[in-house]
Coordinates of C-alpha atoms and ligand atoms in Angstrom, one line a residue:
X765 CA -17.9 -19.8 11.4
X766 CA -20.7 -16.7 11.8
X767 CA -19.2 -13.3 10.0
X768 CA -19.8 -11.3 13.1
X769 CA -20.3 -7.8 10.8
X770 CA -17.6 -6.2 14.3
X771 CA -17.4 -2.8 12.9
X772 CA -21.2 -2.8 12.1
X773 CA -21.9 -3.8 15.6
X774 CA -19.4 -1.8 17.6
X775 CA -20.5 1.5 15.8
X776 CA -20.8 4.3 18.1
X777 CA -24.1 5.3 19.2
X778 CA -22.8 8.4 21.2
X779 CA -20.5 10.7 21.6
X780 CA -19.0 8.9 24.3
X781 CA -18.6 5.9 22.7
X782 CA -16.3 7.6 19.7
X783 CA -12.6 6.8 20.2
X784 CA -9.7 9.8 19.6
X785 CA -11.3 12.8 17.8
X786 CA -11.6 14.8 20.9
X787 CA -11.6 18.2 19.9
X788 CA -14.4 17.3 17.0
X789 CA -16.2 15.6 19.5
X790 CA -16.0 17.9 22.0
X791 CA -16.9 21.0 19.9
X792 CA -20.3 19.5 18.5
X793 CA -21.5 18.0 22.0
X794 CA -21.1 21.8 23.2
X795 CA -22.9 23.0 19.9
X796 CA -25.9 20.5 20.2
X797 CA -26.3 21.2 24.5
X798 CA -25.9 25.0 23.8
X799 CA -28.2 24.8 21.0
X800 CA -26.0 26.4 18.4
X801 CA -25.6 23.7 15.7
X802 CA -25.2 25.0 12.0
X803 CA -26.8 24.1 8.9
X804 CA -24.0 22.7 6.9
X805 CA -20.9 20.7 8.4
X806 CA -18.0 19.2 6.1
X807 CA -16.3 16.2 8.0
X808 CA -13.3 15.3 6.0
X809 CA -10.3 12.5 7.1
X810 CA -9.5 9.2 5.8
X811 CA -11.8 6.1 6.3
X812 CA -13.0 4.5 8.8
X813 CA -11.9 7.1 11.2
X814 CA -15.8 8.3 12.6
X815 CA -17.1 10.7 10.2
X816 CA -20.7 8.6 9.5
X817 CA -21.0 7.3 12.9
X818 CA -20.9 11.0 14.2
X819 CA -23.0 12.4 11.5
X820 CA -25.7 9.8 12.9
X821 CA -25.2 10.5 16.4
X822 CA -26.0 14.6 15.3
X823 CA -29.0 13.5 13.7
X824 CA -29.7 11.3 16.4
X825 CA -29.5 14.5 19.0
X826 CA -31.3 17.0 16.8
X827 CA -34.3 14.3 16.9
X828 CA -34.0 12.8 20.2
X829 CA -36.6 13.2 22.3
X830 CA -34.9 12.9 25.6
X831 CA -31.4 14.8 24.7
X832 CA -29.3 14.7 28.2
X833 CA -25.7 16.5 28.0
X834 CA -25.8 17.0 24.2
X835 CA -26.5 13.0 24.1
X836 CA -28.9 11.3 22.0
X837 CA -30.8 8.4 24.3
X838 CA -30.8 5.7 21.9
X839 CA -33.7 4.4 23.3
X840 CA -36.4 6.8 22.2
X841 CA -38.6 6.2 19.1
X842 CA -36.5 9.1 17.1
X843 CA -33.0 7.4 18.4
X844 CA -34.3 3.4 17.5
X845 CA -35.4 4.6 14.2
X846 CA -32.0 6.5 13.3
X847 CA -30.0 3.5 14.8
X848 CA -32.2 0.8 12.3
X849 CA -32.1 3.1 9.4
X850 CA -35.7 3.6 9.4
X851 CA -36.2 7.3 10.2
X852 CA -37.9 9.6 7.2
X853 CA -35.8 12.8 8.1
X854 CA -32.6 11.3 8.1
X855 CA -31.6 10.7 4.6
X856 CA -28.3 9.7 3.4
X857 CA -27.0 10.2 0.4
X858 CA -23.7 8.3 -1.6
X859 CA -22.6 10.4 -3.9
X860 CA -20.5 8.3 -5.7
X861 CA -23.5 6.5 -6.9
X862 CA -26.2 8.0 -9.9
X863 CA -28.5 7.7 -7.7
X864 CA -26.9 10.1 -5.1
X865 CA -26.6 12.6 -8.4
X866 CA -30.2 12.4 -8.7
X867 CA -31.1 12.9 -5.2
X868 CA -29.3 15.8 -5.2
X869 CA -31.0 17.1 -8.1
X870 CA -33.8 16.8 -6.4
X871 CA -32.5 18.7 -3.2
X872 CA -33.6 21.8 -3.9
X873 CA -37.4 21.2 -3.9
X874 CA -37.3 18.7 -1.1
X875 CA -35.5 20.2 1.3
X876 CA -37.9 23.4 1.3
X877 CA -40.5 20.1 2.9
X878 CA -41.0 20.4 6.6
X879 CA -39.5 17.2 8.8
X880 CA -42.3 14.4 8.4
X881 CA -41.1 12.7 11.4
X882 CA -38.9 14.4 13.8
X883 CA -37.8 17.9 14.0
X884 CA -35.2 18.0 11.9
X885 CA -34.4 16.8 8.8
X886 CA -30.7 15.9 8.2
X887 CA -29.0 15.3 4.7
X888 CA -25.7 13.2 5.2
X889 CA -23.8 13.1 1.7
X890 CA -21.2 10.6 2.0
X891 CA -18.2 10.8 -1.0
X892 CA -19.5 14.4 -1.4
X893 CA -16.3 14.8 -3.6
X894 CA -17.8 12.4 -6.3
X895 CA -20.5 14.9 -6.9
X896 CA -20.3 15.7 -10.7
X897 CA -19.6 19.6 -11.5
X898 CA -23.7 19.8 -11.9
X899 CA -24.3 18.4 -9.0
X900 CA -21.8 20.2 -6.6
X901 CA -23.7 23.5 -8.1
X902 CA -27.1 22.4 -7.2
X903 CA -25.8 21.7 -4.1
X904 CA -24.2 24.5 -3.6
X905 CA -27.7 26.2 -4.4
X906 CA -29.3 24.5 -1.6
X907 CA -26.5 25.7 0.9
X908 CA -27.1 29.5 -0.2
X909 CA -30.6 29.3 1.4
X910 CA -30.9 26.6 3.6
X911 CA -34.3 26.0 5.2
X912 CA -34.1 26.3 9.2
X913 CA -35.1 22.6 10.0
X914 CA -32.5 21.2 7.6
X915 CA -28.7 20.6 8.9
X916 CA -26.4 19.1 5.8
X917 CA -23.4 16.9 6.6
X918 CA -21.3 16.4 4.0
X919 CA -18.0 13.5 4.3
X920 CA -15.2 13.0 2.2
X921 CA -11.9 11.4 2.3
X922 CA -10.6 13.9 -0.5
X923 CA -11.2 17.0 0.8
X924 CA -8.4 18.6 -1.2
X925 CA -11.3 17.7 -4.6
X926 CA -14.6 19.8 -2.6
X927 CA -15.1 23.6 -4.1
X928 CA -14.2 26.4 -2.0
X929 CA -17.2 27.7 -2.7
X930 CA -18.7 24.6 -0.8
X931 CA -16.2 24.3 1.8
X932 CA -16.8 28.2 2.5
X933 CA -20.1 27.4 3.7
X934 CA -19.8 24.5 5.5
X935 CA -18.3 24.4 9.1
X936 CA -15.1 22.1 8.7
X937 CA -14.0 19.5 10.5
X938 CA -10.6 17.2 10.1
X939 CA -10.5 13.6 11.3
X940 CA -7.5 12.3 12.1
X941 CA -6.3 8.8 11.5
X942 CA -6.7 7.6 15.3
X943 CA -3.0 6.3 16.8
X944 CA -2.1 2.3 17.2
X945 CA -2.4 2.2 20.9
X946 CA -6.2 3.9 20.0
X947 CA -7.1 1.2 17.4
X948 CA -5.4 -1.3 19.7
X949 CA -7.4 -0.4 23.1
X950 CA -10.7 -0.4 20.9
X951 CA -9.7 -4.2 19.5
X952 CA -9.0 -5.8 23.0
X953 CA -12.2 -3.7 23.8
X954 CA -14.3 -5.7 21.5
X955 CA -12.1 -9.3 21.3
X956 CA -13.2 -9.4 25.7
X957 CA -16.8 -8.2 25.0
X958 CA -17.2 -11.2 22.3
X959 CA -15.2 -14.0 24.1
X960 CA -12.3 -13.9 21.5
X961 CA -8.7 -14.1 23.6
X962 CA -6.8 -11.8 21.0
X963 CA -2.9 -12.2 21.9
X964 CA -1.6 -8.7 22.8
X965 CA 0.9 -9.1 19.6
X966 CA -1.5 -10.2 17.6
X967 CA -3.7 -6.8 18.4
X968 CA -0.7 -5.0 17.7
X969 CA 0.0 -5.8 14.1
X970 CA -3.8 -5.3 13.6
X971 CA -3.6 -2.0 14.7
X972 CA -0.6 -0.8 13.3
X973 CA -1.5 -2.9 9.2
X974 CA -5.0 -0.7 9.7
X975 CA -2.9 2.4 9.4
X976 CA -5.3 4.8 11.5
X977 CA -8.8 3.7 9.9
X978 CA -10.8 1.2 13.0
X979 CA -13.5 0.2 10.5
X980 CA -10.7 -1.9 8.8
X981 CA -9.1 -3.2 12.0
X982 CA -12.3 -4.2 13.1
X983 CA -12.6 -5.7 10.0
X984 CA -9.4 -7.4 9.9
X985 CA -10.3 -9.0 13.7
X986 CA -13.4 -10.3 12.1
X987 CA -11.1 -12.0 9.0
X988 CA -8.9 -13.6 10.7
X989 CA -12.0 -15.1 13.6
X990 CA -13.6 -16.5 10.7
X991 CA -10.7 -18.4 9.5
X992 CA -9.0 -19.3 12.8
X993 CA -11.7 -18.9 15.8
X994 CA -11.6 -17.4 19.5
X995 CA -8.0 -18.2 20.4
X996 CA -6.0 -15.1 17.8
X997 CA -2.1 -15.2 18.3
X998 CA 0.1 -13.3 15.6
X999 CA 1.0 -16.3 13.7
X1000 CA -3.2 -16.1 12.6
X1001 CA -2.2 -12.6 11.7
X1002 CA 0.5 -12.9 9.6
X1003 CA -1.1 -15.8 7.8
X1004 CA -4.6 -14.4 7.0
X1005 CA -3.2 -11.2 6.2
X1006 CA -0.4 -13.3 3.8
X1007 CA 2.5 -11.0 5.6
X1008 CA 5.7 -12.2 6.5
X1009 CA 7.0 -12.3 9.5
X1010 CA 9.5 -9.5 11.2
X1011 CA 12.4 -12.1 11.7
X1012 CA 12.4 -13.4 8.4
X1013 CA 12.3 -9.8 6.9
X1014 CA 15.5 -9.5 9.6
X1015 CA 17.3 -12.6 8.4
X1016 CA 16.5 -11.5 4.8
X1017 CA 18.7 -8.2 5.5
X1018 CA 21.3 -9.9 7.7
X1019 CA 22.2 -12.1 4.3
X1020 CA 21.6 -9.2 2.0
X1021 CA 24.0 -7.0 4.0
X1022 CA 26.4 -10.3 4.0
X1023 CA 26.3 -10.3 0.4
X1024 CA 25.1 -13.6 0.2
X1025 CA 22.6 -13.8 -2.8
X1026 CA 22.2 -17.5 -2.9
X1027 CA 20.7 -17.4 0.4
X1028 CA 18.2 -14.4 -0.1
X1029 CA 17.1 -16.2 -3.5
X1030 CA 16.1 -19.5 -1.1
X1031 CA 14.7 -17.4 1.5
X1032 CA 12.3 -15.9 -1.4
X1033 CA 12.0 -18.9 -3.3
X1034 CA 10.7 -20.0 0.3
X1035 CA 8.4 -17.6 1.4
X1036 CA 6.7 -18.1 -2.4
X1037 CA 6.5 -21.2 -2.4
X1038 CA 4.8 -20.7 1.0
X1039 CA 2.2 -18.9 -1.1
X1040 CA 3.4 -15.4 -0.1
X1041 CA 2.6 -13.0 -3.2
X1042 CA 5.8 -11.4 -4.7
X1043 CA 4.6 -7.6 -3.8
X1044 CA 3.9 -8.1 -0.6
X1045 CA 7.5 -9.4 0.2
X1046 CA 8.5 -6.2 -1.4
X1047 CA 6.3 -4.0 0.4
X1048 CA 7.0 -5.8 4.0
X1049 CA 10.8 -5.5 3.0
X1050 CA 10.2 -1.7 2.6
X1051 CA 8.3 -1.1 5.8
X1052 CA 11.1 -3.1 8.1
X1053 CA 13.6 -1.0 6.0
X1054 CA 11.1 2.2 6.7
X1055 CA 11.4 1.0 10.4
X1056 CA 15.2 0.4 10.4
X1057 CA 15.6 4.1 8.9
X1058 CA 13.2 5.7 11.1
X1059 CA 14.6 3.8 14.5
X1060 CA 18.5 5.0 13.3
X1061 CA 17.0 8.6 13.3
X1062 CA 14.6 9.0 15.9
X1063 CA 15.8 5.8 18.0
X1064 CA 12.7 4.9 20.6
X1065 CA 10.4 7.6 19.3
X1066 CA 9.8 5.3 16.9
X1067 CA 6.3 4.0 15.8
X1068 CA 7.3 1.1 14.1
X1069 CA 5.1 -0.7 11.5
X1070 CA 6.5 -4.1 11.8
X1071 CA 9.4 -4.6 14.2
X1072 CA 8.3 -5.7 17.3
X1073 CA 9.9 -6.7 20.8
X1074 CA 11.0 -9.7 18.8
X1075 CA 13.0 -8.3 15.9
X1076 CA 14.2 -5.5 18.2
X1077 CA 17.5 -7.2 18.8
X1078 CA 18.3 -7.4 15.2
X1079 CA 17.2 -4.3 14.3
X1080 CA 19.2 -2.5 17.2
X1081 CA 22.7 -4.6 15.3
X1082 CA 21.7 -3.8 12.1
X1083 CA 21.6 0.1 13.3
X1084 CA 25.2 0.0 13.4
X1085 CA 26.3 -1.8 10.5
X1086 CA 24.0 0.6 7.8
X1087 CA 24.7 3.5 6.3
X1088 CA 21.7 6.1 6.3
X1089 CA 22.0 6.9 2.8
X1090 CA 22.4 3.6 1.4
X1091 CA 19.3 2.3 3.0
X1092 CA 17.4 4.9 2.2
X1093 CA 18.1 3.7 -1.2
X1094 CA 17.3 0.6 -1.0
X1095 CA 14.0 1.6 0.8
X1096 CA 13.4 3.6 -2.3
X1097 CA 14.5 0.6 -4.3
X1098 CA 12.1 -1.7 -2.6
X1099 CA 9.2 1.1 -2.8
X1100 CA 9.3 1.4 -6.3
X1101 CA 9.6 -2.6 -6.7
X1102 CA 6.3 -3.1 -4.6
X1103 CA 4.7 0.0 -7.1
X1104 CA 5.6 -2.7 -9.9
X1105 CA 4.4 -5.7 -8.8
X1106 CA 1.1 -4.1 -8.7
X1107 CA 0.7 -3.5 -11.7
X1108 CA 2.5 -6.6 -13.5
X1109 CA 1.8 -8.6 -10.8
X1110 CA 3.4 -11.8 -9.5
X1111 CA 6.7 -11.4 -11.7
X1112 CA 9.3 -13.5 -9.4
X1113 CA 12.0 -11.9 -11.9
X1114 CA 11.6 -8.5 -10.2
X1115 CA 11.1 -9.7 -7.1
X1116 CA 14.5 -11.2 -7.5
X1117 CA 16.6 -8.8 -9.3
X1118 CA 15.3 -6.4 -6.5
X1119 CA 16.9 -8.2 -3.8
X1120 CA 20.2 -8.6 -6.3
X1121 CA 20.2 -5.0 -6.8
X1122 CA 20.0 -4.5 -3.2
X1123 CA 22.8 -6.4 -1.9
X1124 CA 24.8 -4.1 -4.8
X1125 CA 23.5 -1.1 -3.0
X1126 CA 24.9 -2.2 0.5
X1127 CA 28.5 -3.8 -0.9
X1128 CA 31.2 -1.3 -1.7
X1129 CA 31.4 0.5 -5.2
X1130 CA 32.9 -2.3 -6.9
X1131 CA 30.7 -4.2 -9.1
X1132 CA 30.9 -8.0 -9.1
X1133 CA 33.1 -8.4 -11.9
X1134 CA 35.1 -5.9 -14.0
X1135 CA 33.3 -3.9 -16.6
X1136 CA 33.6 -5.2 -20.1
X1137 CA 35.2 -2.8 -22.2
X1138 CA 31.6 -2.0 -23.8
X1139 CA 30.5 -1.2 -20.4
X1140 CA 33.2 1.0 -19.2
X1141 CA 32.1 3.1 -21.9
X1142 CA 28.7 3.6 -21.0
X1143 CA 29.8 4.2 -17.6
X1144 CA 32.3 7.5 -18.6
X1145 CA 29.6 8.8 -20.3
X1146 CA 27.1 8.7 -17.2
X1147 CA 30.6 9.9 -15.1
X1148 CA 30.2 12.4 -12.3
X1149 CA 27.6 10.9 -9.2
X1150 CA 28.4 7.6 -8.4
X1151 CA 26.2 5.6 -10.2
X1152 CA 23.6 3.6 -9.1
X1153 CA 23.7 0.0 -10.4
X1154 CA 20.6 -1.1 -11.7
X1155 CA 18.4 -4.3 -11.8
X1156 CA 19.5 -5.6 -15.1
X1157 CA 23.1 -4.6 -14.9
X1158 CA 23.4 -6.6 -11.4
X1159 CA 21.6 -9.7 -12.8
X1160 CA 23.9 -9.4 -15.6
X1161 CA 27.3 -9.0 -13.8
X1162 CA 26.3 -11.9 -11.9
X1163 CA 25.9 -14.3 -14.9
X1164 CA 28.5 -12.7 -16.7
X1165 CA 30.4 -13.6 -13.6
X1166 CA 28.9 -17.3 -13.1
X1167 CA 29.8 -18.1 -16.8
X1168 CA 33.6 -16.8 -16.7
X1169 CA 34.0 -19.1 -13.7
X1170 CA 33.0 -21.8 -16.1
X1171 CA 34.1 -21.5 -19.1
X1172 CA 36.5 -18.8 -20.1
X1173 CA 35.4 -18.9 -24.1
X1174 CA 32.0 -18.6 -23.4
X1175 CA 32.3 -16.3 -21.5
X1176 CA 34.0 -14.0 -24.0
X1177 CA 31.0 -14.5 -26.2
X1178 CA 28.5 -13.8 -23.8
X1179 CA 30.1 -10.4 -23.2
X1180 CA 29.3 -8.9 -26.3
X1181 CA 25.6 -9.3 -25.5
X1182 CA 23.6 -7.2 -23.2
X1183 CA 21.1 -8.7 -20.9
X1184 CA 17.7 -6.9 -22.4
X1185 CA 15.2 -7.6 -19.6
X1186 CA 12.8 -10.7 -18.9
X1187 CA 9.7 -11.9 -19.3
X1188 CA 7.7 -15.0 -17.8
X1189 CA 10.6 -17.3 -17.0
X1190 CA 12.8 -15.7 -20.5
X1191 CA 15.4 -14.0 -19.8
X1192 CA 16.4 -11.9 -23.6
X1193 CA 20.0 -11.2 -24.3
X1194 CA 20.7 -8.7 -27.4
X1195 CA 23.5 -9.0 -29.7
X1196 CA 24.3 -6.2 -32.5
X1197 CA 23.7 -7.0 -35.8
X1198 CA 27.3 -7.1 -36.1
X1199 CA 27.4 -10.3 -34.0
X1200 CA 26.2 -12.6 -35.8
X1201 CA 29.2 -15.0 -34.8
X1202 CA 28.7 -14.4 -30.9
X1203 CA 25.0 -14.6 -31.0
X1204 CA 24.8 -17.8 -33.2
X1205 CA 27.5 -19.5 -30.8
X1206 CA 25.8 -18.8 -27.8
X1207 CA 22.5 -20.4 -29.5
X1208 CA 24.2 -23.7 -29.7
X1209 CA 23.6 -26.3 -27.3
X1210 CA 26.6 -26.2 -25.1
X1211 CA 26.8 -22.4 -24.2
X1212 CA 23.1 -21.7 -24.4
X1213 CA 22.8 -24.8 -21.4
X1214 CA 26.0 -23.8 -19.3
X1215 CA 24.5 -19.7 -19.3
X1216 CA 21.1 -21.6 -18.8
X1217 CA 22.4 -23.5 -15.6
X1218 CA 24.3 -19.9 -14.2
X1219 CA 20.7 -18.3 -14.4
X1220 CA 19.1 -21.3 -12.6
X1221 CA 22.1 -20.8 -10.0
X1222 CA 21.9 -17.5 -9.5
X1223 CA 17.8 -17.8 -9.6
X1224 CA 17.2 -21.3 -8.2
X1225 CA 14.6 -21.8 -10.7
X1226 CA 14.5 -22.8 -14.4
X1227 CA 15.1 -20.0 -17.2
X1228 CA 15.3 -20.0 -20.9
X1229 CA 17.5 -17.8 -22.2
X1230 CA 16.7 -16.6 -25.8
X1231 CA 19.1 -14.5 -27.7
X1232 CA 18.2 -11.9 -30.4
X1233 CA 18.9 -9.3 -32.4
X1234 CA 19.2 -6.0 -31.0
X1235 CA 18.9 -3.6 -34.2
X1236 CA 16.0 -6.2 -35.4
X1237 CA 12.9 -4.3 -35.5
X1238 CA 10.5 -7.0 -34.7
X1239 CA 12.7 -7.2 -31.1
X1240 CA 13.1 -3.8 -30.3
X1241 CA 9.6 -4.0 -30.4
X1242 CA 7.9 -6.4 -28.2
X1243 CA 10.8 -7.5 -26.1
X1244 CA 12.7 -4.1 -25.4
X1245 CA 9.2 -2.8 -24.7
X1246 CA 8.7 -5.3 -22.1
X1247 CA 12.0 -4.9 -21.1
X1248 CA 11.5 -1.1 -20.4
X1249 CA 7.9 -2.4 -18.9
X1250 CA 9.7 -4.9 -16.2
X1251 CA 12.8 -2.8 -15.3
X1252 CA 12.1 0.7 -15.5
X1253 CA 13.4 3.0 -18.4
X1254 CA 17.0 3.9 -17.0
X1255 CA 17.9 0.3 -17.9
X1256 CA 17.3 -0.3 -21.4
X1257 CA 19.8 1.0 -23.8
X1258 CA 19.9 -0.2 -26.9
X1259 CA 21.2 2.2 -29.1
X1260 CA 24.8 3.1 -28.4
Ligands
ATP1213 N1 -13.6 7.3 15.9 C1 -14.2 6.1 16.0 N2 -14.6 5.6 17.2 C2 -15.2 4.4 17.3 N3 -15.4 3.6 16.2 C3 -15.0 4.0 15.0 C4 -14.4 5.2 14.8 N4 -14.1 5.4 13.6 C5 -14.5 4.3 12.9 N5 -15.1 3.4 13.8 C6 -15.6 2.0 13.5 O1 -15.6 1.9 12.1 C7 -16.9 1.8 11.6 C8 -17.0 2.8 10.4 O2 -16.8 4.1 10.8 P1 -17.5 5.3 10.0 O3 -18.5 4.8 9.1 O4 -17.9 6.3 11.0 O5 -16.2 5.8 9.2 P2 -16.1 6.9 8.1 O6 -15.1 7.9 8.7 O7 -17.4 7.4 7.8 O8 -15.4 6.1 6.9 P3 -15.6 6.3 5.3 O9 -14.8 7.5 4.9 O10 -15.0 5.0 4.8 O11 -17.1 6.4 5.1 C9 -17.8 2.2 12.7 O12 -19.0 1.5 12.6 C10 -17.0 1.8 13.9 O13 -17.1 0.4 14.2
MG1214 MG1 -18.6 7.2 6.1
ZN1215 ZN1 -33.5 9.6 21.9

């Protein structure tokens, strides 16, 4: 199917045209009809949110040979040249590519050249925060004696990163992220003017996923028509997009606040298997958490992210059952989880412990099974705040807790280890040098299998489990390092 360029094609040529930014919008119509345009204008917000199309449509009116009501035409010679990107005077500028840098080396000679074309010339410098420190001066140069027929715009998304002494010569002006029912009128806008029947819902979670910036849910629309054609309903959403639906993220909750873990492990294993990736099921879980929070505080003032009509029920049963703070751990919990699977991505092992850790965070203080001895220790020594369970101790009270069901022996053994971390489909458990005994039981056959099929239990997959050393060099090493890598830093004791 054609790749219908939508953002490219539903750029605004006017001021009219622009969606939200009304103050902006207003302010330089007024300047251009009353003649009172300045030389230098800094247009900072985040993408996608107008600042190029309305630097064009100010160098379109500066040029414009019929200006009405501080409009460019678009249909004189000036206006069709600007609009095909084939007007001398207008001269944009990337500034986060070398050739931008050299261009704007160069500004301080050309600028002093009168308009070849039109009657003004107009500079727009796009990423103007990527200007090296050598650029930004020569700039800066320019802006101290700027030529009458040249107007500058300069647009960044990082305004916090442009010199003062820049910004102090520019005229400033802050795009806002434009609103969901914005981005949402613009998409149904453009789905009936190209014959594509977008499904209300389905316009929805576009506008809400492009989180204020319309080039990207224009963008999005244009995805999801090229894989799935004219008819759009949600489901095309949350497939092309690889999200999960709100219901499932609702189920997910209902069985982590039930405590049931074998049932969140299938529900993952599931939505993997479907070919969902492991960080977005974190980050979804977080932002139906981040709605949950949100709704219990600020009830139907709520801009929700994903609940819709259809998870509202849920959501609405789940506000009584919660406690504020606990989720708001969790949501932290899940947060962090997604921040990890970015960077080591696709490890089902955090993914998992996560959601095990999070059903620890909603049951009552008690952990899963008594503290060993060795543990109880640890835990007077962190006394004071409750304690927070963390991923590896909840994955290891579990197995600890699988295993004593079994076998009572090996379980005893076992509990002189410490569950180090994991890696691939490894999980490492670390004995003390003074354990020989306990560690070189648990190697043989019969324990090593039965702790074996508790992992696969509690992760409905197949694990190794390899035992080692903890005071052995070689270990602490690679394994507690990946440990520390996969878990985070609070986990990992092994000195004690
Ligand atoms: N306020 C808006 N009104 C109408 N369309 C918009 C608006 N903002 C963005 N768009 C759509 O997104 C496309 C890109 O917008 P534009 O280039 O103006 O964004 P930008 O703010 O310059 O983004 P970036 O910071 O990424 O350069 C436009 O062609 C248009 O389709
Ligand atoms: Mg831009
Ligand atoms: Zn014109």
């Amino acid at each position: 199917m054609a790749y219908l360029a939508l953002y490219r094609a539903w750029r605004p040529q006017r001021f009219k045209e622009v969606v939200g930014q009304e103050k902006t919008v207003t302010a330089l119509r007024n300047a251009i009809k009353e003649g009172r345009l300045t030389h230098a204008y800094l247009f900072s917000g985040p993408r996608g949110t107008g600042k190029t199309s309305i630097a064009k449509i100010i160098a379109k009116a500066v040029n414009c040979e019929n200006i009405g009501e501080g409009e460019p035409c678009n249909v004189c010679s000036s206006c069709i040249d600007i609009n095909n990107g084939n007007f001398m005077d207008v001269i944009e500028i990337d500034a986060a590519s070398n050739r931008g840098i050299d261009e704007i080396r160069d500004l301080r000679e050309k600028v002093r050249v009168l308009p070849a074309q039109g009657k003004k010339k107009v500079y727009i410098i796009d990423e103007v925060h990527m200007l090296t420190t050598e650029a930004f001066n020569a700039l800066l140069k320019t802006l101290e004696e700027p030529p009458d027929s040249v107007i500058f715009i300069l647009a960044t998304t990082e305004s916090q990163k442009i010199p003062d002494t820049i910004r102090s010569r520019c005229q400033s002006y802050n795009f806002r992220r434009l609103t969901g029912p914005e981005i949402l009128e613009r998409l149904q806008q453009v789905a009936t003017s190209d014959n594509i029947e977008l499904d209300k819902e389905a316009g929805q979670l576009i506008a809400r996923r492009a989180n204020g910036g319309l080039r990207d849910a224009l963008s999005t629309l244009d995805q999801i028509y090229s894989y799935k054609g004219k008819t759009i309903k949600k489901e095309d959403v949350l497939d092309v997009l690889g999200l999960v639906d709100e219901l499932f993220l609702a189920r997910l909750l209902e069985k982590i606040l039930g405590q049931d873990t074998a049932g969140i492990i299938e529900m993952l294993s599931t939505a993997l298997g479907e070919g969902k990736e492991a960080q977005q099921l974190a980050r979804e879980t977080a932002l139906y958490l981040r709605d949950l929070l949100l709704y219990m505080v600020m009830g139907d003032e709520t801009e929700f992210l994903v609940v819709t009509a259809a998870a509202k029920p849920l959501l609405e049963e789940q506000k009584s059952k919660i406690d504020r703070n606990q989720l708001l751990q969790a949501l932290r919990l899940m947060m962090d989880t997604a921040d990890k699977l970015r960077i080591s991505e696709g490890n089902r092992f955090i993914l998992e412990v996560a959601f095990l850790q999070m059903t620890q965070i909603f049951s009552s203080e008690t952990p899963v099974v008594q503290p060993t001895r060795q543990e109880a220790r640890t835990t007077r020594v962190q006394a004071g705040s409750k304690r927070k369970p963390d991923a590896r101790e909840v994955l290891w009270n579990h197995l600890l807790a699988g295993v004593k069901e079994k076998k009572i022996p090996t379980h005893a053994l076992l509990s002189q280890g410490k569950l180090l971390g994991a890696r691939d489909d490894v999980l490492y458990i670390g004995y003390k040098k003074g354990y020989r005994f306990h560690k070189e039981r648990m190697e043989e056959k019969d324990n090593r299998e039965l702790v074996e099929a508790v992992a696969r239990d509690i992760l409905k997959r197949n694990v190794e489990i390899e035992f080692v050393f903890l005071d052995d060099e070689q270990y602490n090493d690679i394994i507690v390092k990946k440990a520390i890598e996969y878990f985070g830093e609070d986990i990992v004791e092994i000195k004690d």
